[in-house]
PDB file of C-alpha atoms in Angstrom:
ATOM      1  CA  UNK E   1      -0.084   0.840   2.696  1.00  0.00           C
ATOM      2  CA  UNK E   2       2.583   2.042   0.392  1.00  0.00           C
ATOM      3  CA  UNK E   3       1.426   4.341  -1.937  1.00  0.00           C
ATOM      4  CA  UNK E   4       1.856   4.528  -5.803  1.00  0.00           C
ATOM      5  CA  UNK E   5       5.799   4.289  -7.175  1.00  0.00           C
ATOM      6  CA  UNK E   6       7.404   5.648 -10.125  1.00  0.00           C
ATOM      7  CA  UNK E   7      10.714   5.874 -11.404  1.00  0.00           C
ATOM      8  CA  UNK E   8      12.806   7.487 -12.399  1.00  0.00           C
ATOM      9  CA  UNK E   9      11.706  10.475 -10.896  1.00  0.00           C
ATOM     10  CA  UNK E  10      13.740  12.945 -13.056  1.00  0.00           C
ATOM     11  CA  UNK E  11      14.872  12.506 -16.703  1.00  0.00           C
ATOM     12  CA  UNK E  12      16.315  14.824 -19.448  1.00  0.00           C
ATOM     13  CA  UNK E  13      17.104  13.288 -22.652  1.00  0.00           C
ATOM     14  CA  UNK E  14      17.391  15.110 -26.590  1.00  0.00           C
ATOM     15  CA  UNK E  15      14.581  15.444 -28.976  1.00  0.00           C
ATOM     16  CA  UNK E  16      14.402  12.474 -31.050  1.00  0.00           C
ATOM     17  CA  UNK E  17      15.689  10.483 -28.102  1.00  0.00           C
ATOM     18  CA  UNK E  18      13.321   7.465 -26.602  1.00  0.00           C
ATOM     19  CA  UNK E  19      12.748   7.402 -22.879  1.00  0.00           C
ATOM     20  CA  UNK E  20      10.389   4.983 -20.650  1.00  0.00           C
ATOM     21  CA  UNK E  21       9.079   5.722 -17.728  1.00  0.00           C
ATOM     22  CA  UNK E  22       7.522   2.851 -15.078  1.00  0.00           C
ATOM     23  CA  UNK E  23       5.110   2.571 -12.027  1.00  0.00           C
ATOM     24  CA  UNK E  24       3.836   0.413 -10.003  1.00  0.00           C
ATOM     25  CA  UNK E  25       0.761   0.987  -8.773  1.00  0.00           C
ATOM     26  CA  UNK E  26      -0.751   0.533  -5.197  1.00  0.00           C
ATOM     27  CA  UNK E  27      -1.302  -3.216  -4.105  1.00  0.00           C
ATOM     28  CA  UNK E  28      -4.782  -4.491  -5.742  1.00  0.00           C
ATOM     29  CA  UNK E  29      -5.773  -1.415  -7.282  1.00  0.00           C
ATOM     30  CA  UNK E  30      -7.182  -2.592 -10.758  1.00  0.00           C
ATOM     31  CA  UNK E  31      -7.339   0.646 -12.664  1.00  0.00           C
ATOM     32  CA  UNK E  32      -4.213   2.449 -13.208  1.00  0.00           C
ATOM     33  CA  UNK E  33      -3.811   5.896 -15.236  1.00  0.00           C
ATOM     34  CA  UNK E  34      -0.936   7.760 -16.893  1.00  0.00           C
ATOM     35  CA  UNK E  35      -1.380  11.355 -16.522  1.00  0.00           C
ATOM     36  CA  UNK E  36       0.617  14.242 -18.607  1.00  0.00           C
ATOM     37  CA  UNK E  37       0.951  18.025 -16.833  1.00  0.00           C
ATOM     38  CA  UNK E  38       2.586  20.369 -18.407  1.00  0.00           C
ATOM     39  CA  UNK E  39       3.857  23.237 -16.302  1.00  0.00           C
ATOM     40  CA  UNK E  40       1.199  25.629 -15.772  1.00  0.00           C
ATOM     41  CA  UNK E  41      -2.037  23.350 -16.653  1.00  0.00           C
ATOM     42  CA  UNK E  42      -3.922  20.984 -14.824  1.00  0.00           C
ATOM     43  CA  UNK E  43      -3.094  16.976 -15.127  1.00  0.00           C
ATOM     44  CA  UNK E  44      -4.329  15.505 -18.777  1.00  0.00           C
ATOM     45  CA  UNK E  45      -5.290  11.800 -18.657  1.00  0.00           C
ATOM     46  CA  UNK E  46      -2.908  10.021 -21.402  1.00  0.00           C
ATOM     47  CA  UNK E  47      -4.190   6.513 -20.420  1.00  0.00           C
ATOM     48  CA  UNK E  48      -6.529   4.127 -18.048  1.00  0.00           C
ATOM     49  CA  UNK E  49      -5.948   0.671 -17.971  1.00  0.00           C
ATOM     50  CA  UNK E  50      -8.493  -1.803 -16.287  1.00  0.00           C
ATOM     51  CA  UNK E  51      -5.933  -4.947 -15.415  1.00  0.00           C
ATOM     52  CA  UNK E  52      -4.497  -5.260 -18.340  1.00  0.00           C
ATOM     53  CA  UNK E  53      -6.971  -4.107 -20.847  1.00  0.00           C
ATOM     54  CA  UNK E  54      -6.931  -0.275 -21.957  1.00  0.00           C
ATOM     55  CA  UNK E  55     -10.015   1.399 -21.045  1.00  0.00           C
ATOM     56  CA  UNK E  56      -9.559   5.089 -22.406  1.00  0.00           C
ATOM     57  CA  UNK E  57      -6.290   5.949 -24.984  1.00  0.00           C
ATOM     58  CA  UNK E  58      -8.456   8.918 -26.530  1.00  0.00           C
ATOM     59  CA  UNK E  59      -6.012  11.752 -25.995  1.00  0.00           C
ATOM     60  CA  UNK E  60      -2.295   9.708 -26.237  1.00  0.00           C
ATOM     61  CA  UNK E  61      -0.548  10.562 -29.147  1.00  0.00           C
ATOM     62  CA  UNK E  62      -0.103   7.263 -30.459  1.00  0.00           C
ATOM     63  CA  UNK E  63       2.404   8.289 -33.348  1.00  0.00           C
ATOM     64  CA  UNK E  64       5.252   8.583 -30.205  1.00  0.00           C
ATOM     65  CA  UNK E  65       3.312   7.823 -27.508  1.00  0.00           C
ATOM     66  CA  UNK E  66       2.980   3.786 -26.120  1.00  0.00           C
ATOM     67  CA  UNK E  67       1.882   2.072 -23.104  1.00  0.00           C
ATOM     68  CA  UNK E  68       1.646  -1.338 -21.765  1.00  0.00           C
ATOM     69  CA  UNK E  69       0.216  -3.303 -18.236  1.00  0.00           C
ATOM     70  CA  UNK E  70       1.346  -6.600 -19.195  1.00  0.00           C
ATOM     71  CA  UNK E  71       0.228  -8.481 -16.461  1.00  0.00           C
ATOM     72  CA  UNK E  72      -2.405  -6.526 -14.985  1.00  0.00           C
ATOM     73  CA  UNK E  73      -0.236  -4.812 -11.998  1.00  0.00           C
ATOM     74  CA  UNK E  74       2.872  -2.246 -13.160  1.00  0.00           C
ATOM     75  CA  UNK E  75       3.144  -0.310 -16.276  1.00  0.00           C
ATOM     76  CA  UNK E  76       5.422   1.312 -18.616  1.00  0.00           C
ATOM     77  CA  UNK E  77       4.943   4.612 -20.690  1.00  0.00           C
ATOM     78  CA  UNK E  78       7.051   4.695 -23.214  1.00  0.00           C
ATOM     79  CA  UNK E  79       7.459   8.111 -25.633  1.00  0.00           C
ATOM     80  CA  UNK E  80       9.587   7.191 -28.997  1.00  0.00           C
ATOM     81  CA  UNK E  81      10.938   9.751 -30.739  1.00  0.00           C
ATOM     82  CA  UNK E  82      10.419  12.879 -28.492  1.00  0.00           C
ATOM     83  CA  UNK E  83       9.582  16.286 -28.916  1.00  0.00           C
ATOM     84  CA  UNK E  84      10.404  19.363 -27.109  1.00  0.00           C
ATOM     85  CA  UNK E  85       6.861  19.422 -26.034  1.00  0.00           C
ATOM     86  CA  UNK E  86       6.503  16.620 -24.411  1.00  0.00           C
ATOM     87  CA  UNK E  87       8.643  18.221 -21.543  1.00  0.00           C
ATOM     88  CA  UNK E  88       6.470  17.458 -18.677  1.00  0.00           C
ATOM     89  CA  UNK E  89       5.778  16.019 -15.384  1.00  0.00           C
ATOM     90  CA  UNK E  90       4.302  12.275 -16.213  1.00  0.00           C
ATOM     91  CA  UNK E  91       1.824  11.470 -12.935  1.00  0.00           C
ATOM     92  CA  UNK E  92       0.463   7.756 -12.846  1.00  0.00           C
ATOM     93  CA  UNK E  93      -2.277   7.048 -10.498  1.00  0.00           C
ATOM     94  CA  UNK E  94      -4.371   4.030  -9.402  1.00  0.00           C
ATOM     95  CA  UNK E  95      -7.613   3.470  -7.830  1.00  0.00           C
ATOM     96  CA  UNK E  96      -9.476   0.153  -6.392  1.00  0.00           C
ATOM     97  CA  UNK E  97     -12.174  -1.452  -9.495  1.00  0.00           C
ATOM     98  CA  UNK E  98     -14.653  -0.319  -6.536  1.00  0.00           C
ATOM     99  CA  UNK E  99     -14.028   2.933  -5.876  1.00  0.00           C
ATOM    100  CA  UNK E 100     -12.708   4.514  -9.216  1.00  0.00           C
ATOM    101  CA  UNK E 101     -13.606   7.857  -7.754  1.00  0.00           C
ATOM    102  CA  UNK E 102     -11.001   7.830  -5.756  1.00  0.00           C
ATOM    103  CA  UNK E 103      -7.645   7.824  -7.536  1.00  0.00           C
ATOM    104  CA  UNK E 104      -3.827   7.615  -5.739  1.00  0.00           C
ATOM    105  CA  UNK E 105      -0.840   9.736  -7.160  1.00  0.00           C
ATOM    106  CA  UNK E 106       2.649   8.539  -7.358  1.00  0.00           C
ATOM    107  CA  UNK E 107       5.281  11.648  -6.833  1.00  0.00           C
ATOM    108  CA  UNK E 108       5.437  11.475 -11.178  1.00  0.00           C
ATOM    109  CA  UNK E 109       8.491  11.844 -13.376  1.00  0.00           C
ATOM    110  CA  UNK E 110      10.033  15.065 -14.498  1.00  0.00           C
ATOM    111  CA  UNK E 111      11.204  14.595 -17.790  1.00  0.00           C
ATOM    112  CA  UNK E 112      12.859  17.820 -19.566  1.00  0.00           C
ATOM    113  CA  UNK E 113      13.497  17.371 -23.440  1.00  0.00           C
ATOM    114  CA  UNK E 114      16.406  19.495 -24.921  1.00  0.00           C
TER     115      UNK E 114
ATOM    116  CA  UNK Y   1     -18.042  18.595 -23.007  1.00  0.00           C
ATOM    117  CA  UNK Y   2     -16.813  19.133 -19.406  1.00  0.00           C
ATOM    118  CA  UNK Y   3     -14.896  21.872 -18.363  1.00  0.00           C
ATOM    119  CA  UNK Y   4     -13.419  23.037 -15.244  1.00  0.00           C
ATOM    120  CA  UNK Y   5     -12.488  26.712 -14.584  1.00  0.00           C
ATOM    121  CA  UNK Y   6     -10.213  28.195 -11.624  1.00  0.00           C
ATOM    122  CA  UNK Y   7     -10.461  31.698 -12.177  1.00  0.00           C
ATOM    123  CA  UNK Y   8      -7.531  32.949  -9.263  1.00  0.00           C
ATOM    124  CA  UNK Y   9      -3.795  31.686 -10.215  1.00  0.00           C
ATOM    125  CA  UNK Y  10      -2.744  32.924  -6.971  1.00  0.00           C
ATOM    126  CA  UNK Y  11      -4.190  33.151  -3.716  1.00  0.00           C
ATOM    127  CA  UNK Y  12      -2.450  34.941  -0.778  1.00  0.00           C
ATOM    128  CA  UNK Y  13      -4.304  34.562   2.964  1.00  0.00           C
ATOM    129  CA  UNK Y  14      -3.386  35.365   6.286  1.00  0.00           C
ATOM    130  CA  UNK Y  15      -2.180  32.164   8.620  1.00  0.00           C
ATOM    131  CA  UNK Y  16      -5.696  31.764  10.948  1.00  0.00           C
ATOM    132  CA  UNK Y  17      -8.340  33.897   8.649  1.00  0.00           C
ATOM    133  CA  UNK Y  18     -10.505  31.954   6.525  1.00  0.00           C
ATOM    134  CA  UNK Y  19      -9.445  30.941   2.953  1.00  0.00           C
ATOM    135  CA  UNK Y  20     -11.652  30.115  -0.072  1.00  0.00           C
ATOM    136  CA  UNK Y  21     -10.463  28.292  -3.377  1.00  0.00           C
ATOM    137  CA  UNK Y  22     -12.573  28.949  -6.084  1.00  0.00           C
ATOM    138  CA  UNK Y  23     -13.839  26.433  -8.646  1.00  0.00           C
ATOM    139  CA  UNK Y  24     -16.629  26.536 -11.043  1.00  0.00           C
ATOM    140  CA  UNK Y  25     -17.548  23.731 -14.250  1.00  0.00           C
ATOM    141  CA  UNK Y  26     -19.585  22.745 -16.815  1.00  0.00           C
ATOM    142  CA  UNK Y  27     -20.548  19.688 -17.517  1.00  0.00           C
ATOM    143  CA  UNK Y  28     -23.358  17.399 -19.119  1.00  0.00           C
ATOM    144  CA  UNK Y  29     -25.623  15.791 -16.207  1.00  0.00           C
ATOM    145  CA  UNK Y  30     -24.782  15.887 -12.601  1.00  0.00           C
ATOM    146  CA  UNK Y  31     -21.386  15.969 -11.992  1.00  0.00           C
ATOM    147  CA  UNK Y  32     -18.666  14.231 -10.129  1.00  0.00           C
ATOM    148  CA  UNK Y  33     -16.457  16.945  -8.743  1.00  0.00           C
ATOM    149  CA  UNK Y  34     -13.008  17.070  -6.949  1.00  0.00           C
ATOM    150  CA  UNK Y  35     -10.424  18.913  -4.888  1.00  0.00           C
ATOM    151  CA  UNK Y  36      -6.752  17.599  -4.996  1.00  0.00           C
ATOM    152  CA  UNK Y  37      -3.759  19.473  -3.259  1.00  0.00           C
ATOM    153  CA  UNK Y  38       0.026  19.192  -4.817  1.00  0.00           C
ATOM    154  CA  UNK Y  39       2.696  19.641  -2.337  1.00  0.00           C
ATOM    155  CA  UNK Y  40       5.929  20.257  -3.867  1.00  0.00           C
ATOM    156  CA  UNK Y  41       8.278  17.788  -5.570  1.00  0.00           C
ATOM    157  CA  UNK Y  42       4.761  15.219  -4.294  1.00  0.00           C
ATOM    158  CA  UNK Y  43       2.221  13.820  -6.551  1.00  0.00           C
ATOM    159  CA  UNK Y  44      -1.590  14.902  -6.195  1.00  0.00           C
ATOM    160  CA  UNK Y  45      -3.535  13.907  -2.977  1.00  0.00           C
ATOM    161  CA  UNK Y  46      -7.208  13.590  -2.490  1.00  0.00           C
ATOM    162  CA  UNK Y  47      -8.983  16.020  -0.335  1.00  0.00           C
ATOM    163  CA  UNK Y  48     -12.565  15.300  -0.949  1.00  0.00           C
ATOM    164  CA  UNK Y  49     -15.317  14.942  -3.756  1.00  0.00           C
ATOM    165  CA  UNK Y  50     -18.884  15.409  -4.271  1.00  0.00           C
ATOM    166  CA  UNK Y  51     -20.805  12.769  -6.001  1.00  0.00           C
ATOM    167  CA  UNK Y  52     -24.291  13.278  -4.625  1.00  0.00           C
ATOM    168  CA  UNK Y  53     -26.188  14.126  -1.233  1.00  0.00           C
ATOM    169  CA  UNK Y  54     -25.364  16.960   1.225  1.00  0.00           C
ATOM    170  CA  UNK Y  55     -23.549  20.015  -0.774  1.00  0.00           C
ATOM    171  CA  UNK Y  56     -21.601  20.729   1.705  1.00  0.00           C
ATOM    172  CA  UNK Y  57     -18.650  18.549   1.213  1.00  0.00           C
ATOM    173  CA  UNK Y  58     -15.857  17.728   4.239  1.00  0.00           C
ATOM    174  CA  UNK Y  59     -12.716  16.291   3.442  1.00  0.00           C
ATOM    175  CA  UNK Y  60      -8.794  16.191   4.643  1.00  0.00           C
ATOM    176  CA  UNK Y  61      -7.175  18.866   6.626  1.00  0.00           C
ATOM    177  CA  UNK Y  62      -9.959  20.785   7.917  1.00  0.00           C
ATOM    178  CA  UNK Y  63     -10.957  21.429   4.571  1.00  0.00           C
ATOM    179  CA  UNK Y  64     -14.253  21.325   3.392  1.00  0.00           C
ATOM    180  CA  UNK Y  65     -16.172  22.007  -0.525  1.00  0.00           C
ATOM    181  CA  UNK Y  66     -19.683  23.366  -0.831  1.00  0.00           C
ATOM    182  CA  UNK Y  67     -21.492  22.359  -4.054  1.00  0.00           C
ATOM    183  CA  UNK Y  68     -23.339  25.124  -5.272  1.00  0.00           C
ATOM    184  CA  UNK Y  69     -25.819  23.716  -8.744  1.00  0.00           C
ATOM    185  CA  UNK Y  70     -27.605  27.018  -9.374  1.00  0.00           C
ATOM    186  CA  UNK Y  71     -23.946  28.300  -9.593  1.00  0.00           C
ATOM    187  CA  UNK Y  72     -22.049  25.709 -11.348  1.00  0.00           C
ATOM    188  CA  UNK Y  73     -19.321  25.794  -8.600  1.00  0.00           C
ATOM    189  CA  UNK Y  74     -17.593  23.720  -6.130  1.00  0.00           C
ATOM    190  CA  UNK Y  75     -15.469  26.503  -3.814  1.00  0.00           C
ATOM    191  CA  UNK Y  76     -12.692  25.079  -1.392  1.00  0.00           C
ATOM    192  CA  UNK Y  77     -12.949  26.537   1.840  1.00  0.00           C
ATOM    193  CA  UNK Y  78     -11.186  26.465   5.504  1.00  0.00           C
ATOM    194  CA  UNK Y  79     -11.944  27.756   8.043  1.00  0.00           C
ATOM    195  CA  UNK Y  80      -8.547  28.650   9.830  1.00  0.00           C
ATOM    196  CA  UNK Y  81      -5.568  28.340   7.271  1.00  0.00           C
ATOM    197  CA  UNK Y  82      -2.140  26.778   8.631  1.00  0.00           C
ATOM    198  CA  UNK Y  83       0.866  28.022   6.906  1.00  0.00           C
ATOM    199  CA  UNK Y  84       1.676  24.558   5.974  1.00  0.00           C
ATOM    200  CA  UNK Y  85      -1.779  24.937   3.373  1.00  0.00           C
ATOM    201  CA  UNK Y  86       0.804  26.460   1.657  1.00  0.00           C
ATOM    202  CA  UNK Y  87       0.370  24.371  -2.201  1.00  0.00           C
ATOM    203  CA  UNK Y  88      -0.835  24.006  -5.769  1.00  0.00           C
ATOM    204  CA  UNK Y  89      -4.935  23.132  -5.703  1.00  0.00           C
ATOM    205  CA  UNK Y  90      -6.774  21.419  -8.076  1.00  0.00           C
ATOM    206  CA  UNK Y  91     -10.566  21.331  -9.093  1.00  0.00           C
ATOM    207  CA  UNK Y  92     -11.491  18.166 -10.985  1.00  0.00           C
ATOM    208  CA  UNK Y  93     -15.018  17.202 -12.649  1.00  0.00           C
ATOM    209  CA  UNK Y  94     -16.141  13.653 -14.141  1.00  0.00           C
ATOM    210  CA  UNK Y  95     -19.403  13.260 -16.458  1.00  0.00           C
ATOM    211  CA  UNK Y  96     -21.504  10.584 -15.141  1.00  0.00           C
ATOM    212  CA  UNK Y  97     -20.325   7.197 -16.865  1.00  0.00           C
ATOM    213  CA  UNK Y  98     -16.884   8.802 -18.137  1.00  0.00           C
ATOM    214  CA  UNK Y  99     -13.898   7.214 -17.498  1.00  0.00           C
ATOM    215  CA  UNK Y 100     -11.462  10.271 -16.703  1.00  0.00           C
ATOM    216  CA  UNK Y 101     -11.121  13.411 -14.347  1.00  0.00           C
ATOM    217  CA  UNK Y 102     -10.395  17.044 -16.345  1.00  0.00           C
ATOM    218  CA  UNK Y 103      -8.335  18.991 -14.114  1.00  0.00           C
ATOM    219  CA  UNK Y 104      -8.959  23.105 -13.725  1.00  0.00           C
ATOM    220  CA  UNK Y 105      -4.931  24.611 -14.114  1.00  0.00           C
ATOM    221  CA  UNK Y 106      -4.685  25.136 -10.694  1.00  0.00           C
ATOM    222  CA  UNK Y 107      -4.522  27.574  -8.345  1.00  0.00           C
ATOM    223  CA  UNK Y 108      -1.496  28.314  -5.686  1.00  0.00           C
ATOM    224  CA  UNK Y 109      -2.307  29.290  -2.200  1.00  0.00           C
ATOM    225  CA  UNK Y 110       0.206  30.885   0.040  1.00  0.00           C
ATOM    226  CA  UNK Y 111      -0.655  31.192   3.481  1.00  0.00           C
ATOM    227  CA  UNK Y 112       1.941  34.148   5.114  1.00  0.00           C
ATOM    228  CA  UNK Y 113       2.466  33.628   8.870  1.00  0.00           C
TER     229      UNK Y 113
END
């Protein structure tokens, strides 16, 4: 099966700039996660959607920081304006409604902020 | 709240000796732990989880997790490494009836031929 897809897969913009990022998750995998790792740490869980509904936004920073699964299947994460510090690597995953333990990494989006 | 600690940055083994990952948490109830590997340039892939049952764990690649509750930890382990091993590894936990995994910072093994 194909796995998860993101694009792009490298992005470097100026503070204050906006930038989006989008991925499409695998085939009928209901939950779908945005995950932020900065270089150094572990991945930090931005956002969880269940379809289209959001299931856990607890740590985005919602002042720049928006998301959005539509129609249940790809997503967008959008970051508006940005900061040096959100220079990252921005990992979405998915997992099947029955087997949330389990989740599937796309390759994630470098984005460097100047 | 749960916590996940790799204590080693850096690992450095010996292609065919044994290699062990270490991992250890803290978290409220019985926890849901994880190993993930990050290949460069590559996104994270699953290598295996303990949820409940036998502690001794066997995932992809040989690789295998032993589930220690007296000691709070969850140690990756191989028996032979391959250079290709060579990667970033992660340690995840989940509280029962959370929604998300908290990732340790990782810990890079290099496996010299």
């Amino acid at each position: 099966e194909a796995g998860v897809a993101q694009s792009p897969r490298y992005k470097i913009i100026e503070k204050r700039q906006s930038v989006a990022f989008w991925c499409n998750p695998i085939s009928g995998h209901a939950t779908l996660y945005w995950y932020q790792q900065i270089l150094g740490q572990g991945p930090k869980l931005l956002i969880q959607f269940q379809n289209n509904g959001v299931v856990d936004d607890s740590q985005l920073p919602k002042d720049r920081f928006s998301a959005e699964r539509l129609k249940g299947v790809d997503s967008t994460l959008k970051i508006q304006p940005a900061k040096l510090e959100d220079s990252a690597v921005y990992l979405c995953a998915s997992s099947p409604r029955d087997r949330t333990d389990t989740q599937y990494f796309g390759p994630g989006t470098r984005l460097t902020v100047l | 709240a749960q916590s996940v600690a790799q204590p080693e940055d850096q690992v450095n083994v010996a292609e065919g000796n044994p290699l062990t990952v270490k991992c250890t948490y803290s978290v409220s109830g019985n926890p849901y732990l994880f190993w993930y590997v990050q290949y460069p340039n590559r996104g994270l892939q699953f290598l295996l989880k303990y949820i409940t049952g036998d502690n001794l764990v066997k995932g992809s690649y040989g690789f295998e997790a032993e589930f220690n509750k007296s000691q709070t930890s969850f140690h990756l382990k191989k028996p032979s490494a391959l250079v290709s091993d060579s990667a970033l590894y992660f340690c995840a936990v989940r509280e029962p009836g959370a929604n998300n995994l908290f990732f340790g910072t990782g810990t890079r093994l290099t496996v010299i031929p």
